[in-house]
Short mmCIF file of C-alpha atoms in Angstrom, two decimals:
data_model
loop_
_atom_site.label_atom_id
_atom_site.label_comp_id
_atom_site.label_asym_id
_atom_site.label_seq_id
_atom_site.Cartn_x
_atom_site.Cartn_y
_atom_site.Cartn_z
CA MET A 22 253.20 7.39 -18.58
CA ASN A 23 253.14 4.02 -19.43
CA ASP A 24 249.27 3.86 -18.93
CA ALA A 25 248.91 6.84 -21.20
CA LYS A 26 250.97 4.88 -24.18
CA VAL A 27 248.65 2.00 -23.73
CA ILE A 28 246.00 4.00 -24.29
CA PHE A 29 247.19 5.80 -27.20
CA GLU A 30 247.93 2.51 -28.97
CA ARG A 31 244.56 1.59 -28.69
CA PHE A 32 243.50 3.98 -31.40
CA PRO A 33 243.80 2.66 -34.85
CA SER A 34 247.00 3.62 -37.02
CA GLU A 35 244.62 4.65 -39.97
CA TRP A 36 241.28 6.16 -39.75
CA PRO A 37 238.38 4.79 -41.88
CA VAL A 38 237.56 8.40 -43.10
CA PRO A 39 240.00 11.06 -43.67
CA PRO A 40 240.41 13.82 -40.73
CA LEU A 41 239.95 16.89 -43.13
CA VAL A 42 236.67 15.03 -44.11
CA LEU A 43 235.57 15.17 -40.62
CA ALA A 44 236.66 18.36 -40.04
CA VAL A 45 234.30 20.04 -42.81
CA ALA A 46 231.61 17.68 -42.02
CA ALA A 47 231.40 18.79 -38.65
CA VAL A 48 231.93 22.50 -39.83
CA LEU A 49 228.93 21.92 -42.15
CA LEU A 50 226.82 20.67 -39.64
CA ILE A 51 227.41 23.71 -37.20
CA GLY A 52 227.14 25.99 -40.08
CA ALA A 53 223.81 24.00 -40.75
CA MET A 54 222.61 24.13 -37.05
CA MET A 55 223.87 28.10 -37.04
CA SER A 56 221.92 29.17 -40.18
CA PHE A 57 218.53 28.94 -38.49
CA TYR A 58 216.80 31.05 -35.71
CA THR A 59 213.32 31.69 -34.34
CA ILE A 60 212.10 35.01 -33.78
CA PRO A 61 209.32 35.10 -30.79
CA ALA A 62 206.10 36.16 -30.75
CA GLU A 63 205.05 40.00 -30.46
CA SER A 64 208.38 40.59 -31.85
CA GLU A 65 210.36 41.46 -34.94
CA GLY A 66 214.02 40.64 -35.75
CA ILE A 67 216.80 43.17 -37.25
CA VAL A 68 219.15 41.33 -39.43
CA LEU A 69 223.15 42.69 -39.69
CA ARG A 70 225.36 41.45 -42.19
CA PHE A 71 229.19 42.33 -40.47
CA GLY A 72 227.44 45.11 -38.57
CA GLN A 73 225.19 46.66 -41.31
CA TYR A 74 221.77 46.53 -41.44
CA ILE A 75 220.16 44.82 -44.26
CA ASP A 76 216.76 43.63 -43.07
CA LYS A 77 213.78 43.46 -40.88
CA VAL A 78 212.09 40.06 -40.51
CA PRO A 79 208.60 39.43 -38.35
CA SER A 80 208.19 36.48 -36.02
CA GLY A 81 208.68 33.01 -37.03
CA LEU A 82 211.55 30.42 -38.27
CA HIS A 83 213.96 32.14 -40.68
CA ALA A 84 217.83 31.55 -41.86
CA LYS A 85 221.06 33.60 -42.08
CA LEU A 86 224.53 33.23 -43.03
CA PRO A 87 226.56 31.25 -40.20
CA PHE A 88 229.70 31.85 -38.20
CA GLY A 89 228.63 35.24 -37.45
CA VAL A 90 228.27 36.67 -40.79
CA ASP A 91 224.72 37.69 -40.22
CA GLN A 92 223.73 38.87 -36.56
CA VAL A 93 220.01 39.18 -35.45
CA ILE A 94 218.77 41.34 -32.73
CA THR A 95 215.32 40.59 -31.45
CA VAL A 96 212.90 43.84 -30.70
CA PRO A 97 209.69 43.44 -28.66
CA THR A 98 207.74 45.80 -31.33
CA GLN A 99 204.22 44.29 -30.25
CA ARG A 100 204.81 44.28 -26.34
CA GLN A 101 203.60 47.10 -24.18
CA GLN A 102 206.88 48.36 -21.99
CA LYS A 103 207.03 50.59 -19.23
CA LEU A 104 209.52 53.08 -17.33
CA GLU A 105 208.88 53.51 -13.64
CA PHE A 106 210.06 56.62 -11.83
CA GLY A 107 210.43 56.79 -8.10
CA PHE A 108 209.94 53.07 -7.74
CA ALA A 109 210.57 49.82 -9.12
CA THR A 110 208.34 46.79 -9.38
CA PRO A 111 210.15 43.27 -8.31
CA GLY A 112 210.75 40.93 -10.92
CA TYR A 113 210.91 43.41 -14.21
CA SER A 114 212.43 42.21 -17.77
CA ASN A 115 212.93 45.51 -19.28
CA PRO A 116 216.43 46.61 -18.09
CA ASP A 117 215.40 50.35 -18.92
CA GLN A 118 212.12 49.97 -16.50
CA ALA A 119 213.78 50.98 -13.21
CA GLY A 120 216.06 53.83 -12.77
CA ASP A 121 219.30 53.74 -10.38
CA GLN A 122 218.27 56.34 -8.07
CA PRO A 123 214.39 56.30 -7.51
CA ALA A 124 214.79 58.25 -4.28
CA LEU A 125 216.33 61.50 -6.45
CA GLU A 126 213.79 60.75 -9.47
CA LYS A 127 210.84 61.35 -7.59
CA SER A 128 212.15 64.40 -5.70
CA MET A 129 211.01 67.83 -7.01
CA VAL A 130 210.18 71.40 -6.60
CA THR A 131 207.25 72.90 -7.49
CA GLY A 132 206.07 75.94 -8.53
CA ASP A 133 205.36 77.59 -5.11
CA LEU A 134 209.05 76.49 -4.08
CA ASN A 135 207.65 73.54 -1.94
CA SER A 136 209.39 69.84 -2.12
CA ALA A 137 207.02 66.81 -3.88
CA LEU A 138 207.61 63.37 -4.00
CA VAL A 139 206.15 62.34 -7.21
CA GLU A 140 205.81 58.48 -8.69
CA TRP A 141 205.00 57.81 -12.13
CA ILE A 142 204.76 55.53 -15.10
CA VAL A 143 205.28 55.80 -18.95
CA GLN A 144 204.12 53.36 -21.10
CA TYR A 145 205.45 52.86 -24.42
CA ARG A 146 205.94 50.61 -27.55
CA ILE A 147 208.54 50.17 -29.90
CA THR A 148 207.35 51.23 -33.26
CA ASP A 149 210.11 51.54 -35.66
CA PRO A 150 212.92 49.31 -34.41
CA VAL A 151 215.53 50.10 -37.00
CA LYS A 152 215.31 54.00 -35.41
CA TYR A 153 215.38 52.80 -31.73
CA LEU A 154 218.50 50.88 -32.47
CA PHE A 155 220.75 52.78 -34.63
CA ASP A 156 219.00 56.53 -34.59
CA VAL A 157 219.63 57.19 -31.13
CA ARG A 158 222.40 55.89 -28.74
CA ASP A 159 220.71 54.00 -25.53
CA PRO A 160 217.53 55.15 -26.55
CA GLY A 161 215.86 53.48 -23.08
CA GLN A 162 217.94 55.83 -21.05
CA THR A 163 217.46 58.40 -23.52
CA LEU A 164 213.53 57.90 -22.95
CA ARG A 165 213.88 57.91 -19.26
CA ASP A 166 215.91 61.15 -19.20
CA LEU A 167 213.34 62.73 -21.52
CA SER A 168 210.18 61.92 -19.52
CA GLU A 169 212.22 62.87 -16.68
CA ALA A 170 212.67 66.40 -17.74
CA VAL A 171 209.29 66.87 -19.19
CA MET A 172 207.62 66.00 -15.84
CA ARG A 173 209.97 68.15 -13.48
CA GLU A 174 209.02 70.98 -16.18
CA VAL A 175 205.47 70.43 -15.73
CA VAL A 176 205.37 69.86 -11.94
CA GLY A 177 207.98 72.93 -11.73
CA ASP A 178 204.72 75.13 -13.13
CA ARG A 179 202.27 74.38 -10.84
CA THR A 180 201.64 74.25 -6.74
CA VAL A 181 202.11 71.85 -4.68
CA ASP A 182 198.26 71.61 -3.60
CA GLU A 183 197.30 71.17 -7.44
CA ILE A 184 200.22 68.33 -7.98
CA ILE A 185 198.67 66.36 -4.87
CA THR A 186 194.68 67.20 -5.45
CA ILE A 187 192.96 68.53 -8.22
CA GLY A 188 195.72 68.84 -11.27
CA ARG A 189 196.71 65.69 -11.36
CA GLN A 190 195.01 64.81 -14.63
CA GLU A 191 195.76 67.91 -16.31
CA ILE A 192 199.30 66.89 -15.57
CA GLU A 193 199.20 63.44 -16.97
CA GLU A 194 197.83 64.97 -20.19
CA THR A 195 200.59 67.64 -20.63
CA VAL A 196 203.56 65.36 -19.89
CA LEU A 197 201.94 62.93 -22.42
CA ASN A 198 201.75 65.65 -25.26
CA ARG A 199 204.79 66.94 -24.42
CA THR A 200 206.80 63.64 -24.31
CA ARG A 201 205.30 62.63 -27.50
CA GLU A 202 206.44 65.41 -29.34
CA LEU A 203 210.11 65.11 -27.88
CA ALA A 204 209.84 61.29 -28.70
CA ASP A 205 208.90 62.32 -32.34
CA ARG A 206 211.26 65.15 -32.62
CA TYR A 207 214.67 62.95 -31.33
CA GLN A 208 213.27 60.12 -33.94
CA LEU A 209 213.41 57.41 -30.99
CA GLY A 210 211.45 54.97 -32.69
CA VAL A 211 208.62 54.52 -29.76
CA SER A 212 204.74 55.55 -29.33
CA ILE A 213 204.03 56.81 -25.81
CA ASN A 214 200.82 55.45 -24.96
CA GLN A 215 200.05 56.87 -21.22
CA VAL A 216 201.50 58.78 -18.66
CA GLN A 217 200.46 57.83 -15.09
CA LEU A 218 200.80 59.70 -12.11
CA LYS A 219 201.06 56.87 -8.94
CA ASN A 220 201.79 58.46 -5.62
CA VAL A 221 202.01 62.23 -5.10
CA ASN A 222 203.22 62.72 -1.72
CA PRO A 223 204.65 65.96 0.29
CA PRO A 224 207.91 65.07 2.40
CA VAL A 225 207.80 63.05 5.27
CA PRO A 226 208.47 65.59 7.87
CA VAL A 227 205.35 67.49 6.63
CA GLN A 228 203.22 64.71 6.06
CA PRO A 229 201.15 64.82 9.25
CA SER A 230 200.51 68.52 8.12
CA PHE A 231 199.56 67.84 4.66
CA ASN A 232 197.00 65.39 5.79
CA GLU A 233 195.05 67.69 8.01
CA VAL A 234 194.90 70.30 5.29
CA ASN A 235 193.58 67.28 3.13
CA ARG A 236 191.32 66.31 5.48
CA ALA A 237 189.82 70.08 6.20
CA GLN A 238 189.82 70.35 2.09
CA GLN A 239 187.61 67.35 2.18
CA ASP A 240 185.46 68.27 4.56
CA ARG A 241 184.80 71.53 3.33
CA GLU A 242 184.09 69.61 -0.21
CA ASN A 243 181.23 67.57 1.72
CA ALA A 244 179.84 70.32 3.30
CA ILE A 245 179.59 72.29 0.11
CA ASN A 246 177.83 68.83 -1.47
CA LEU A 247 175.45 68.78 1.21
CA ALA A 248 174.40 72.42 0.62
CA ASN A 249 174.01 72.00 -2.91
CA GLY A 250 171.94 68.86 -2.50
CA GLU A 251 169.64 70.82 -0.12
CA TYR A 252 169.58 73.83 -2.72
CA ASN A 253 168.88 71.41 -5.53
CA LYS A 254 165.98 69.76 -3.62
CA ALA A 255 164.50 73.20 -1.90
CA VAL A 256 164.77 75.57 -4.88
CA PRO A 257 163.03 72.95 -7.66
CA ARG A 258 160.17 72.36 -5.02
CA ALA A 259 159.42 75.97 -4.43
CA ARG A 260 159.85 77.10 -8.32
CA GLY A 261 157.07 74.16 -8.88
CA GLU A 262 154.95 75.36 -6.37
CA ALA A 263 155.05 78.78 -7.60
CA ASP A 264 154.53 77.61 -11.24
CA GLN A 265 151.56 75.45 -9.61
CA ALA A 266 150.22 78.94 -7.70
CA ILE A 267 150.70 81.00 -11.23
CA ARG A 268 148.95 78.08 -13.06
CA ALA A 269 145.92 78.11 -10.90
CA ALA A 270 145.80 82.06 -10.68
CA GLU A 271 145.92 81.99 -14.76
CA GLY A 272 143.40 79.74 -14.73
CA TYR A 273 141.10 81.56 -12.44
CA ARG A 274 141.40 84.90 -14.35
CA PHE A 275 140.41 83.04 -17.32
CA LYS A 276 137.41 81.36 -15.76
CA ARG A 277 136.62 84.76 -14.38
CA ILE A 278 136.57 86.44 -17.97
CA ASN A 279 134.91 83.77 -19.55
CA GLU A 280 131.79 83.87 -17.28
CA ALA A 281 132.51 87.60 -17.58
CA GLU A 282 132.14 87.57 -21.04
CA GLY A 283 129.26 84.93 -21.30
CA ASP A 284 127.21 87.23 -18.82
CA VAL A 285 127.75 90.16 -20.99
CA ALA A 286 127.07 88.33 -24.08
CA ALA A 287 123.44 86.89 -22.02
CA PHE A 288 122.64 90.70 -20.95
CA ASN A 289 122.86 91.96 -24.54
CA GLN A 290 120.84 89.36 -25.89
CA VAL A 291 118.18 90.26 -23.39
CA LEU A 292 118.87 93.90 -23.80
CA GLU A 293 117.92 93.44 -27.61
CA GLN A 294 114.45 91.29 -26.77
CA TYR A 295 113.72 94.16 -24.24
CA LEU A 296 113.97 96.70 -26.78
CA LYS A 297 111.91 94.74 -29.19
CA ALA A 298 109.09 94.34 -26.99
CA PRO A 299 109.90 95.88 -23.07
CA GLU A 300 106.26 94.89 -21.61
CA VAL A 301 106.50 91.14 -22.43
CA THR A 302 110.24 91.15 -21.55
CA ARG A 303 109.86 92.57 -18.06
CA THR A 304 107.07 90.16 -17.49
CA ARG A 305 108.92 87.36 -18.73
CA ILE A 306 112.17 88.31 -16.64
CA TYR A 307 109.73 88.73 -13.72
CA LEU A 308 108.29 85.56 -13.72
CA GLU A 309 111.46 83.56 -14.42
CA THR A 310 113.44 85.66 -11.32
CA LEU A 311 110.33 84.40 -8.92
CA GLY A 312 110.71 81.07 -10.18
CA ASP A 313 114.17 81.04 -9.20
CA VAL A 314 113.56 83.19 -6.00
CA LEU A 315 110.19 81.45 -4.69
CA PRO A 316 111.37 77.74 -4.42
CA GLN A 317 114.32 78.67 -2.07
CA SER A 318 111.93 81.11 0.25
CA ARG A 319 110.54 80.13 3.32
CA GLN A 320 107.05 80.48 4.36
CA GLN A 321 105.49 84.10 4.48
CA ILE A 322 102.54 85.80 6.58
CA ILE A 323 101.28 88.84 4.90
CA VAL A 324 98.81 90.45 7.49
CA ASP A 325 96.84 93.39 6.80
CA ASP A 326 96.68 95.94 9.42
CA SER A 327 93.21 96.17 9.80
CA VAL A 328 92.81 92.52 11.02
CA GLN A 329 91.95 92.13 14.56
CA GLN A 330 92.22 88.88 16.72
CA ILE A 331 95.33 87.54 14.73
CA LEU A 332 97.04 85.43 17.32
CA PRO A 333 94.81 82.62 16.93
CA MET A 334 95.25 82.27 13.14
CA LEU A 335 99.36 82.05 13.53
CA PRO A 336 99.81 78.47 14.28
CA PHE A 337 97.86 77.44 11.06
CA ALA A 338 101.08 75.68 9.90
CA GLU A 339 101.52 73.59 12.99
CA ALA A 340 97.64 72.45 12.57
CA LYS A 341 98.63 71.70 9.12
CA ALA A 342 101.31 69.54 9.71
CA ALA A 343 99.56 67.72 12.36
CA PRO A 344 96.93 65.75 9.71
CA ALA A 345 100.13 65.09 7.37
CA ALA A 346 101.74 63.40 10.34
CA ALA A 347 99.09 61.12 11.37
CA THR A 348 98.74 60.33 7.40
CA GLY A 349 102.37 59.65 7.36
CA GLU A 350 102.67 62.73 4.53
CA VAL A 351 105.47 65.20 4.53
CA ALA A 352 103.68 68.66 4.78
CA PRO A 353 105.11 71.20 2.28
#
């Protein structure tokens, strides 16, 4: 106690500045520090005065009334956000990104009363922060419930084979359009950009059987593709060969027709001249024919029946060829 009294006695009995002035200065300093705030990039600020919305401000430095009169809520309006269903990526910053029970979220019943494990992602962006904060209570969870309800509805209208194999893109488009429609109807203030199916698997006890079915379907598709490939190679080649044969036949047909028409025209011209001068034309045709035939005929020996001892005369060509050979000439 004595030590405390000694320390207290060290303080001056009178302050150089009145305590009230110090208090007012401290309050003003704290108020000045609380009057400025910064909205980060990719965000907008919603200003509330005594809990009532008064203004929406962009990113940057702004001023407000201190001491809780004005409150500012930062909303990431330019950031692409996502909701994950059936799984959770570690290190997420959005509190609504992952659900509390992912195992129950991904368990669904298909239209043919089979069970499937469906994992998907919904990507969205906050477009109207006022509606997002004040028109709907807990908008993040509302959007999660809405997306899950739409996915269960769409999956419940399709078979398990469609969901696992060929119907994934159609499911994504249907869920996207339906979710956008409901988000606009409920005035959530968000824009749904994409719905993407991640993993769609059958339940664990039946996965080996489904894998066997998938492999069989893939083998079937491969066989069909190979057959189509062979078909696409053989059929066009056969069609080309058939078209080539048809074109060749048509060309031969036109050739024969033209030759026949030419022969007819030539015959008509000869006939016209024959009618004018039969003897002259007959002689000319005879001489022209001999001119074409004689150069192609061999040596002919014409012997009269009354000639005797013809044998010594037959080697005439050989006797004529011998002097020609001696002089180096070729006998005609």
